CSV table of C-alpha atoms in Angstrom, one decimal:
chain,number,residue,atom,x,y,z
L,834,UNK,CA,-150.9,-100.0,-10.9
L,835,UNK,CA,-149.4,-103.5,-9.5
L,836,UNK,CA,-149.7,-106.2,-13.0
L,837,UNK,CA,-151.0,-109.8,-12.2
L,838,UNK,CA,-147.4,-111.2,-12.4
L,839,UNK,CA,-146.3,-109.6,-8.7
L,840,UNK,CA,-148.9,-111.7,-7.4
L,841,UNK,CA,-148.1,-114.8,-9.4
L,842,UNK,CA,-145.7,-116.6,-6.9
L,843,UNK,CA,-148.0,-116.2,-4.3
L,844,UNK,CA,-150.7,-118.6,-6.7
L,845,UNK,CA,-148.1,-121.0,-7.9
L,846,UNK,CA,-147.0,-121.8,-4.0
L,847,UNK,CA,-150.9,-122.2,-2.9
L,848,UNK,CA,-151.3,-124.6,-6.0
L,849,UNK,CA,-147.9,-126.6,-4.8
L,850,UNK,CA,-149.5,-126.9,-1.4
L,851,UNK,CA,-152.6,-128.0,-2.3
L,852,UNK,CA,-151.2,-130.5,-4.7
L,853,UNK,CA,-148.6,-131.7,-1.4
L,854,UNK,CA,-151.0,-131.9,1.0
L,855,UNK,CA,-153.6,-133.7,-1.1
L,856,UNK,CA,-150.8,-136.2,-1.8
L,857,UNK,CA,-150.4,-137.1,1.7
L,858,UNK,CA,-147.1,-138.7,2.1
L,859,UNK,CA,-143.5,-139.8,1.5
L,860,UNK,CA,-143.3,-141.0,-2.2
L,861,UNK,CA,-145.6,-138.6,-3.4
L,862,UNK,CA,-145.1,-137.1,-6.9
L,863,UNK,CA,-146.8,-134.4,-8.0
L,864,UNK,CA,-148.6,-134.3,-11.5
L,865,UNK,CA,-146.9,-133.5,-14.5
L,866,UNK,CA,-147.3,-129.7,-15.4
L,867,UNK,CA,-150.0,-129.0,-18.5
L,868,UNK,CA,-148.5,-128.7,-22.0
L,869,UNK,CA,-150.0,-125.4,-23.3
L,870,UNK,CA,-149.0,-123.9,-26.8
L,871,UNK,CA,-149.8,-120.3,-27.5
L,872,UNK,CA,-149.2,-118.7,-31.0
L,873,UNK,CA,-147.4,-115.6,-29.4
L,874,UNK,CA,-146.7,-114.8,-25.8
L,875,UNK,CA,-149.1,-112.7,-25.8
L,876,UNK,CA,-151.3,-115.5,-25.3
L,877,UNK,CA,-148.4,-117.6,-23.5
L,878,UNK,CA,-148.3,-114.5,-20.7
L,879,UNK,CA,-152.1,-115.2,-20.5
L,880,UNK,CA,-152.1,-118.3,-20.0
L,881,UNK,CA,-149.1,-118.6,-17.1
L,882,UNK,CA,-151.3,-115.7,-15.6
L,883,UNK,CA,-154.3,-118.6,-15.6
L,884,UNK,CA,-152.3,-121.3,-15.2
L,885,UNK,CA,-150.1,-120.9,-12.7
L,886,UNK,CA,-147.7,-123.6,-11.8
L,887,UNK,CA,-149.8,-126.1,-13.2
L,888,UNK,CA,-148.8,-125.4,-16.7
L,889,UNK,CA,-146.0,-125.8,-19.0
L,890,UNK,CA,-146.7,-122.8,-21.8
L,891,UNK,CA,-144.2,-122.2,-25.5
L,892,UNK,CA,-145.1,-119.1,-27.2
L,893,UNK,CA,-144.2,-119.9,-30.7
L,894,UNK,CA,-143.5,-116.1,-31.0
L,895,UNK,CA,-141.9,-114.3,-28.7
L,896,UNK,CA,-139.5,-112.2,-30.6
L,897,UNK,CA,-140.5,-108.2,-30.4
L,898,UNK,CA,-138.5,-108.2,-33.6
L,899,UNK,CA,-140.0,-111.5,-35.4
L,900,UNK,CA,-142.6,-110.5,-37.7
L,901,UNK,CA,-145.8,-113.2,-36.9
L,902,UNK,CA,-147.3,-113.0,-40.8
L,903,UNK,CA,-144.0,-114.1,-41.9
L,904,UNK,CA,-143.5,-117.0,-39.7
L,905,UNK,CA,-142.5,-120.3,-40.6
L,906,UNK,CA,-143.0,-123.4,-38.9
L,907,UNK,CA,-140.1,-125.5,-37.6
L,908,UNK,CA,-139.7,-129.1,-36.8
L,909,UNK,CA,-139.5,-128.1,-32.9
L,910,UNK,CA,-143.0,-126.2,-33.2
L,911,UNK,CA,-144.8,-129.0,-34.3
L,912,UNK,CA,-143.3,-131.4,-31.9
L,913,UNK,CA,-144.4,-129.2,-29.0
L,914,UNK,CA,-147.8,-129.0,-30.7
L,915,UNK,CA,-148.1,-132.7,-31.0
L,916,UNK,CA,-148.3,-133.0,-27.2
L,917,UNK,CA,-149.9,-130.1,-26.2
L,918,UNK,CA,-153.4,-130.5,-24.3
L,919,UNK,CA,-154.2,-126.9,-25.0
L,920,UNK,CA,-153.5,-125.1,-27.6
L,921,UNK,CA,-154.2,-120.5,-27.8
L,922,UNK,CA,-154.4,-119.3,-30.9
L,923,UNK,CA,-155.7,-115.7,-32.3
L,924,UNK,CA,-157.3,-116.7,-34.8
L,925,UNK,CA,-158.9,-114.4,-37.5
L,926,UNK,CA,-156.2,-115.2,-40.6
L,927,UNK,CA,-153.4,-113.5,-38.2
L,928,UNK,CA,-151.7,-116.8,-37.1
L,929,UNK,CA,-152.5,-119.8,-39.9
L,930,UNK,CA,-150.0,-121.4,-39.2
L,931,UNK,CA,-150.6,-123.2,-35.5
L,932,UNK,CA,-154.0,-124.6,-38.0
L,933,UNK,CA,-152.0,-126.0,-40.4
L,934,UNK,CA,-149.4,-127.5,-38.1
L,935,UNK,CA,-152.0,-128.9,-36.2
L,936,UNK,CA,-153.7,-130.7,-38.7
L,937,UNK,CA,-150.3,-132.4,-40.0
L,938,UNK,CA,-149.6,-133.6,-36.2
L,939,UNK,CA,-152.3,-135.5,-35.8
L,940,UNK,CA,-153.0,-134.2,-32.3
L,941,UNK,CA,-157.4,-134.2,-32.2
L,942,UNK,CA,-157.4,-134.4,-28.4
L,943,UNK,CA,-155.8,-130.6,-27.9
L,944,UNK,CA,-158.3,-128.3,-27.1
L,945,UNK,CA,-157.9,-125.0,-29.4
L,946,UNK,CA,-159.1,-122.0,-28.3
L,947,UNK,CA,-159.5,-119.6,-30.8
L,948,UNK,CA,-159.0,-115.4,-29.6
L,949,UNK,CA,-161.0,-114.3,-32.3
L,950,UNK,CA,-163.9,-116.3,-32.0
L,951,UNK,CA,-164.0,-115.7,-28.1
L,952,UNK,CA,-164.3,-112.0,-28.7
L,953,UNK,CA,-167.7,-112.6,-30.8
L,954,UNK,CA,-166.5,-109.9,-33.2
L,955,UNK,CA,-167.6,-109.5,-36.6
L,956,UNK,CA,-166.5,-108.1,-40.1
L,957,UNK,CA,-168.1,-104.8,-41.1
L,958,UNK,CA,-170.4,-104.3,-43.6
L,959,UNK,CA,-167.0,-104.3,-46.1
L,960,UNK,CA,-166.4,-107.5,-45.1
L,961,UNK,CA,-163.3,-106.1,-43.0
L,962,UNK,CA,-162.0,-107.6,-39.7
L,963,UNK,CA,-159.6,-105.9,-37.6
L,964,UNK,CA,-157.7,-109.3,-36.2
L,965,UNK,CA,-155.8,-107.9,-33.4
L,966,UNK,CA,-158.1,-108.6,-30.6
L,967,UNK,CA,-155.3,-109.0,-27.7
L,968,UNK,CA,-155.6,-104.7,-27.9
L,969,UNK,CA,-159.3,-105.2,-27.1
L,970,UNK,CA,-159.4,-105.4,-23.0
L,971,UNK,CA,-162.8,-107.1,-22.7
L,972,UNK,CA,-161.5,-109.7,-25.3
L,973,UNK,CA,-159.0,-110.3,-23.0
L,974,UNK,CA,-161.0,-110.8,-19.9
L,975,UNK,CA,-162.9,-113.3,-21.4
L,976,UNK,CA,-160.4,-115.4,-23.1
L,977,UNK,CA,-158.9,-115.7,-19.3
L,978,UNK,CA,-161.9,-117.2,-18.7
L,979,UNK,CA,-161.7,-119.8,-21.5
L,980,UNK,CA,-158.9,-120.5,-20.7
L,981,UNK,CA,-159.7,-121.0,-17.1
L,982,UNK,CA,-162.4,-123.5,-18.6
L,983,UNK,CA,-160.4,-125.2,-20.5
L,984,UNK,CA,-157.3,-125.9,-17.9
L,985,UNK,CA,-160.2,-127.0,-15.4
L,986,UNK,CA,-161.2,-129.7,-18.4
L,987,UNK,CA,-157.6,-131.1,-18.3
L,988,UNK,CA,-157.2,-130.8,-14.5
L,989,UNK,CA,-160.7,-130.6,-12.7
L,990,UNK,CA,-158.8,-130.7,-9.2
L,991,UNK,CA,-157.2,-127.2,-9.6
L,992,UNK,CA,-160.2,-126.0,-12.2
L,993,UNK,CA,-161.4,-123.9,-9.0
L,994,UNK,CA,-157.6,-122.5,-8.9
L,995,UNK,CA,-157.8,-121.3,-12.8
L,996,UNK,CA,-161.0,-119.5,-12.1
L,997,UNK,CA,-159.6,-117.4,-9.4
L,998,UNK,CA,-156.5,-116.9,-11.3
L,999,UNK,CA,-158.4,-115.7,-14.0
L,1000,UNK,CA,-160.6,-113.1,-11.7
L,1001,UNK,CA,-157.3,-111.7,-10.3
L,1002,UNK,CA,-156.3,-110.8,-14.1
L,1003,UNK,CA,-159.7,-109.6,-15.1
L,1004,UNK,CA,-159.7,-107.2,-11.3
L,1005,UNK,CA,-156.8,-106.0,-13.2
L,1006,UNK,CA,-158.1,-105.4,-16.2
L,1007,UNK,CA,-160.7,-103.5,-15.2
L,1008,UNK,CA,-158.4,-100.9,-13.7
L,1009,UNK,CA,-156.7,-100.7,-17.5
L,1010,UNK,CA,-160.8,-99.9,-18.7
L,1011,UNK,CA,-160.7,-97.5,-16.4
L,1012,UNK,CA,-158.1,-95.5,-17.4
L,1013,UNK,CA,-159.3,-95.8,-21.0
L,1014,UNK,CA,-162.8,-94.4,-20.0
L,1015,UNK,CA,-160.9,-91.4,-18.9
L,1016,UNK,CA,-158.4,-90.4,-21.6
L,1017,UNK,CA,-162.2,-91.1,-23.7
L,1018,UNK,CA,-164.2,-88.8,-21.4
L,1019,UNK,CA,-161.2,-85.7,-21.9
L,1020,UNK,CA,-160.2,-87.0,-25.3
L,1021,UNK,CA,-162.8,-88.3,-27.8
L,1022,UNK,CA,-162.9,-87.2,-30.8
L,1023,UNK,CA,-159.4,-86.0,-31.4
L,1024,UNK,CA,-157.6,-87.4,-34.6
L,1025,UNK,CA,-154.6,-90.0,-34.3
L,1026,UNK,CA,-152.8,-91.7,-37.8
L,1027,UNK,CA,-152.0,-95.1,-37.2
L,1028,UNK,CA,-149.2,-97.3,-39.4
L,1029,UNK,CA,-151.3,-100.5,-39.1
L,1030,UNK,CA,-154.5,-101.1,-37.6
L,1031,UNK,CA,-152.7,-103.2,-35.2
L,1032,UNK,CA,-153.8,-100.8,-32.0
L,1033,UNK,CA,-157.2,-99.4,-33.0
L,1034,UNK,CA,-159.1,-101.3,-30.3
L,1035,UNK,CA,-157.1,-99.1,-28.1
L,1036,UNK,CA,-157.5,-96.2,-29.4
L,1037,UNK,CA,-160.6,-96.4,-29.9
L,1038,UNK,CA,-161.8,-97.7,-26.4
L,1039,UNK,CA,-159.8,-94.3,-25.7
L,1040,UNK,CA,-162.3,-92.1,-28.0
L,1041,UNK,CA,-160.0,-91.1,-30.6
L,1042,UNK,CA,-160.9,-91.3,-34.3
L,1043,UNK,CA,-158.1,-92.7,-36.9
L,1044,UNK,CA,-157.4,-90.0,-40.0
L,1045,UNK,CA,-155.1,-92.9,-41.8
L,1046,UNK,CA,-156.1,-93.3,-45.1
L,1047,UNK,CA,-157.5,-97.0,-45.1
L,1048,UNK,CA,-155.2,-97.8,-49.0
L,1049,UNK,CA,-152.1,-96.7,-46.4
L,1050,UNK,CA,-152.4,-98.8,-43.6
L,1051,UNK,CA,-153.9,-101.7,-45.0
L,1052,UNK,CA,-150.6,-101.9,-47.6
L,1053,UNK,CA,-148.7,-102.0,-44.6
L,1054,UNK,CA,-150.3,-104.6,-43.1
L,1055,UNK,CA,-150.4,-106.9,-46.8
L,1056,UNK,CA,-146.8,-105.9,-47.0
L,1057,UNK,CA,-147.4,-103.8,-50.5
L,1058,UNK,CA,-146.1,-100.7,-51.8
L,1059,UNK,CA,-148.1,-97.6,-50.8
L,1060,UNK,CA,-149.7,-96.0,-54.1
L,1061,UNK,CA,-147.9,-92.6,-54.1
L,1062,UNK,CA,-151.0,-90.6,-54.0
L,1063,UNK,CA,-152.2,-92.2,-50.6
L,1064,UNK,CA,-148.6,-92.2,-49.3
L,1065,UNK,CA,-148.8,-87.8,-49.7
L,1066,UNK,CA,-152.4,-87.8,-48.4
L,1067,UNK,CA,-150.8,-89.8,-45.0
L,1068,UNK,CA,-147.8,-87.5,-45.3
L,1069,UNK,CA,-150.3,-84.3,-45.4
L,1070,UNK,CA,-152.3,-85.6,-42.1
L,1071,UNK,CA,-148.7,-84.2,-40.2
L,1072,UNK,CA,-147.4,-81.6,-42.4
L,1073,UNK,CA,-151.1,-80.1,-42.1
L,1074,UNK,CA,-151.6,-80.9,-38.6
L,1075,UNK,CA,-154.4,-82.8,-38.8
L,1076,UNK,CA,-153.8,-85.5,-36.1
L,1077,UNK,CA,-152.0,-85.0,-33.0
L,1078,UNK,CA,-150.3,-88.1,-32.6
L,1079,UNK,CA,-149.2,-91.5,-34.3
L,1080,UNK,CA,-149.4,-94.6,-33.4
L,1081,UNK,CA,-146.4,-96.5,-34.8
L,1082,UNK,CA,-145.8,-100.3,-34.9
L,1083,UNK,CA,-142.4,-100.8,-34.5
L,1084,UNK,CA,-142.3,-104.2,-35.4
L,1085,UNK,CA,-143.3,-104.7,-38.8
L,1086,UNK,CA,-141.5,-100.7,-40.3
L,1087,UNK,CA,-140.3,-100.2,-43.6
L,1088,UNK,CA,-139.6,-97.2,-45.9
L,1089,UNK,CA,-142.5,-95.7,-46.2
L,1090,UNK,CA,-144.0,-96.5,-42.4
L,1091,UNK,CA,-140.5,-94.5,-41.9
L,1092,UNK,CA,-141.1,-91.6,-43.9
L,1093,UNK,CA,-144.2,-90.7,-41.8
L,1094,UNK,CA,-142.8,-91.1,-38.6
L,1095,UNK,CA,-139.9,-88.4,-39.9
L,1096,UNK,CA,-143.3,-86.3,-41.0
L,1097,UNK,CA,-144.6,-86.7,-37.8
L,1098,UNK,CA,-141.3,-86.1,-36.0
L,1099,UNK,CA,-140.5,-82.3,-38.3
L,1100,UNK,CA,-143.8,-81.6,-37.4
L,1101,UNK,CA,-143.3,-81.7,-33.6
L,1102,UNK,CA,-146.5,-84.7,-33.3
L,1103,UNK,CA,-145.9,-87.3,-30.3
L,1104,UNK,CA,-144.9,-90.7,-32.2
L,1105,UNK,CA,-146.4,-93.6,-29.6
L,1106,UNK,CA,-144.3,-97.1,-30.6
L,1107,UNK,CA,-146.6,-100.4,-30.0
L,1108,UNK,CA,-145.9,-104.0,-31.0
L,1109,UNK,CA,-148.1,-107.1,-31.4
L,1110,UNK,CA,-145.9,-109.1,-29.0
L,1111,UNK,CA,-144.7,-108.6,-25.5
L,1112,UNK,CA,-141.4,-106.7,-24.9
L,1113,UNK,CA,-138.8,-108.4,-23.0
L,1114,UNK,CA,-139.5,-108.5,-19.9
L,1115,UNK,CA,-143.3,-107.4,-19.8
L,1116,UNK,CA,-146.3,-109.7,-19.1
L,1117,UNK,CA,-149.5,-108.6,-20.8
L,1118,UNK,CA,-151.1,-106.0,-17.8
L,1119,UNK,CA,-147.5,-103.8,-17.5
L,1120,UNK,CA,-147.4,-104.1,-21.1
L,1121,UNK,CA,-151.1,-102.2,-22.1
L,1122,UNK,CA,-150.2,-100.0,-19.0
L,1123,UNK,CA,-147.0,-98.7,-21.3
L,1124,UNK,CA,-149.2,-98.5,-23.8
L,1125,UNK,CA,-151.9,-96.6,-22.7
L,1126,UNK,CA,-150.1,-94.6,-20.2
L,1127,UNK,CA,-147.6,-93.7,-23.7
L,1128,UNK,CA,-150.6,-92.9,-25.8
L,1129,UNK,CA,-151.9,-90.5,-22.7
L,1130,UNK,CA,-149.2,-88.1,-22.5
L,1131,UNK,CA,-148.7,-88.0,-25.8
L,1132,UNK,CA,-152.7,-86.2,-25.9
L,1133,UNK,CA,-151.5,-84.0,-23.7
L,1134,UNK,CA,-148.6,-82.2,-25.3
C-alpha cells in the first residue's frame, strides 16, 4: 500500500501555488513557514503529513536508538520551543519534559496539543494507563485532525489545505484498520509476550491476547530489575510454548529483555522488533505497515 509521503510533493506544490498566485505579483514574498515542535517524530512525521509546506516541524527525538524516558533537555530544545506556534506532545507521563520546558520558556501563545488527551483514553480500574497511543490507529486519525485544527488557527488561509491533508492520511489509515481487522478475524485469541507494553494497541486491534507477566514488562518499562521469579515465569511462556510470538522493543533492551528473546529464539518462536520512534527513513504509514505486515507473518509460521 502507497504511505501518505509519495503524495506529499504533490500537496506542498498546490500549497506553493496557491500562496503565488494569491500574491499576485513581482515583489511578492511568501509567508514564513509555521514553527511546529513535536516531542518525537513520530508526531513530527504527522504533522509534515498535515502540514505540508506550510510548516517548519523539530522532532526533539528522532534517534531509533535514543531512549525518550531518559531524555534530557538542551539549550537548543528550548529555544526552538520558545518560538514555536504549535507545539505535539504525547502526553500521558511519556514525554514530561516538552511541559517543563515549556513552562520555563515563557511561550503561552503555543498551542499544545496533547496525544493522550485526543485519544479520550482512560486508566483501568488499577489505575493503569498504557501511554503509547501513536500504536493506536484511530488515535492517530484523530490527532491529524487536531492538528489540522490547530494549523488552520495559525494560518486560516490554508486551514482548508490542512484538512484535506489530514483526510489523505486518515484514507490511509483506514487501509492499515483494515488489515488489522483481518489478522483479528484469522487470529484472535492466540497468545503473544510482549517486552514492554509499548505495542499492545496493536496487537490488540489484531485480536491477540498478551501472556507477559504484568511484574515483567512493567520493570522494563520503570527501568527495574525483574524479580527472579517473574523473570522464569516470562522465560517459561517460550520454553513451554505458550505464545507464539514476541513482540520485542528494540530500543529500550537490556539483560533480561535479552534473555527472553534467546528463549524465544532456542525455542523456534518468531521475535517481531518495534520501536517507539520512526526508523530512518520511514514516515508514520510505511512504518505501522512494517509493523503489522512483521507481526502477520510471524502468526503464520
Amino acid at each position: 500500500m502507497r504511505g501518505v509521503s509519495a503524495r506529499t510533493p504533490g500537496v506542498v506544490l498546490g500549497l506553493s501555488l496557491a500562496l503565488v498566485c494569491a500574491g499576485g505579483g513581482p515583489g511578492y514574498a511568501a509567508p514564513s513557514p509555521i514553527p511546529v515542535v513535536a516531542s518525537t517524530n513520530v508526531y513530527g512525521d504527522l504533522v509534515r503529513q498535515v502540514g505540508g509546506g506550510r510548516v517548519a516541524v523539530v522532532s526533539i527525538i528522532r534517534d531509533p536508538a535514543q531512549d525518550p524516558h531518559s531524555y534530557e533537555a538542551s539549550t537548543r530544545t528550548q529555544l526552538q520551543l520558545s518560538r514555536a506556534q504549535v507545539v505535539v506532545e504525547n502526553g500521558g507521563g511519556y514525554d514530561e519534559f516538552v511541559g517543563r520546558m515549556l513552562r520555563s520558556s515563557d511561550n503561552s501563545s503555543a498551542e499544545v496539543i496533547d496525544a493522550v488527551k485526543v485519544s479520550g483514553m482512560e486508566p483501568n480500574v488499577a489505575g493503569e494507563f498504557n501511554e503509547h497511543v501513536w500504536y493506536d490507529l484511530p488515535t492517530m486519525g484523530r490527532l491529524a485532525d487536531r492538528i489540522a485544527q490547530a494549523l488552520g488557527r495559525v494560518s486560516p488561509a490554508d486551514a482548508d489545505a490542512f484538512r484535506k491533508n489530514a483526510q489523505v492520511f486518515k484514507d490511509e489509515l483506514a487501509g492499515l484498520e483494515a488489515r488489522t481487522d483481518r489478522i483479528e478475524a484469522r487470529r484472535a485469541g492466540t497468545s503473544v509476550a510482549v517486552t514492554e507494553p509499548v505495542p499492545l494497541y496493536l496487537t490488540e486491534a489484531c485480536g491477540l491476547v498478551n501472556k507477559t507477566p504484568a511484574a515483567f514488562s512493567e520493570a522494563v518499562e520503570e527501568g527495574d530489575e525483574v524479580p527472579p521469579r517473574v523473570l522464569r515465569e516470562t522465560l517459561d511462556l517460550f520454553t513451554g510454548r505458550h505464545v507464539q510470538a514476541l513482540v520485542y522493543n528494540e530500543q529500550t533492551s537490556g539483560p533480561q529483555t535479552e534473555k527472553v528473546r534467546k528463549a524465544a529464539e532456542e525455542n523456534r518462536i518468531p521475535v517481531v522488533p518495534v520501536t517507539e520512534t520512526l526508523p530512518q527513513g520511514k514516515d508514520y504509514l510505511g512504518w505501522m505497515t512494517d509493523n503489522i505486515t512483521a507481526l502477520d507473518r510471524a502468526l503464520e509460521r
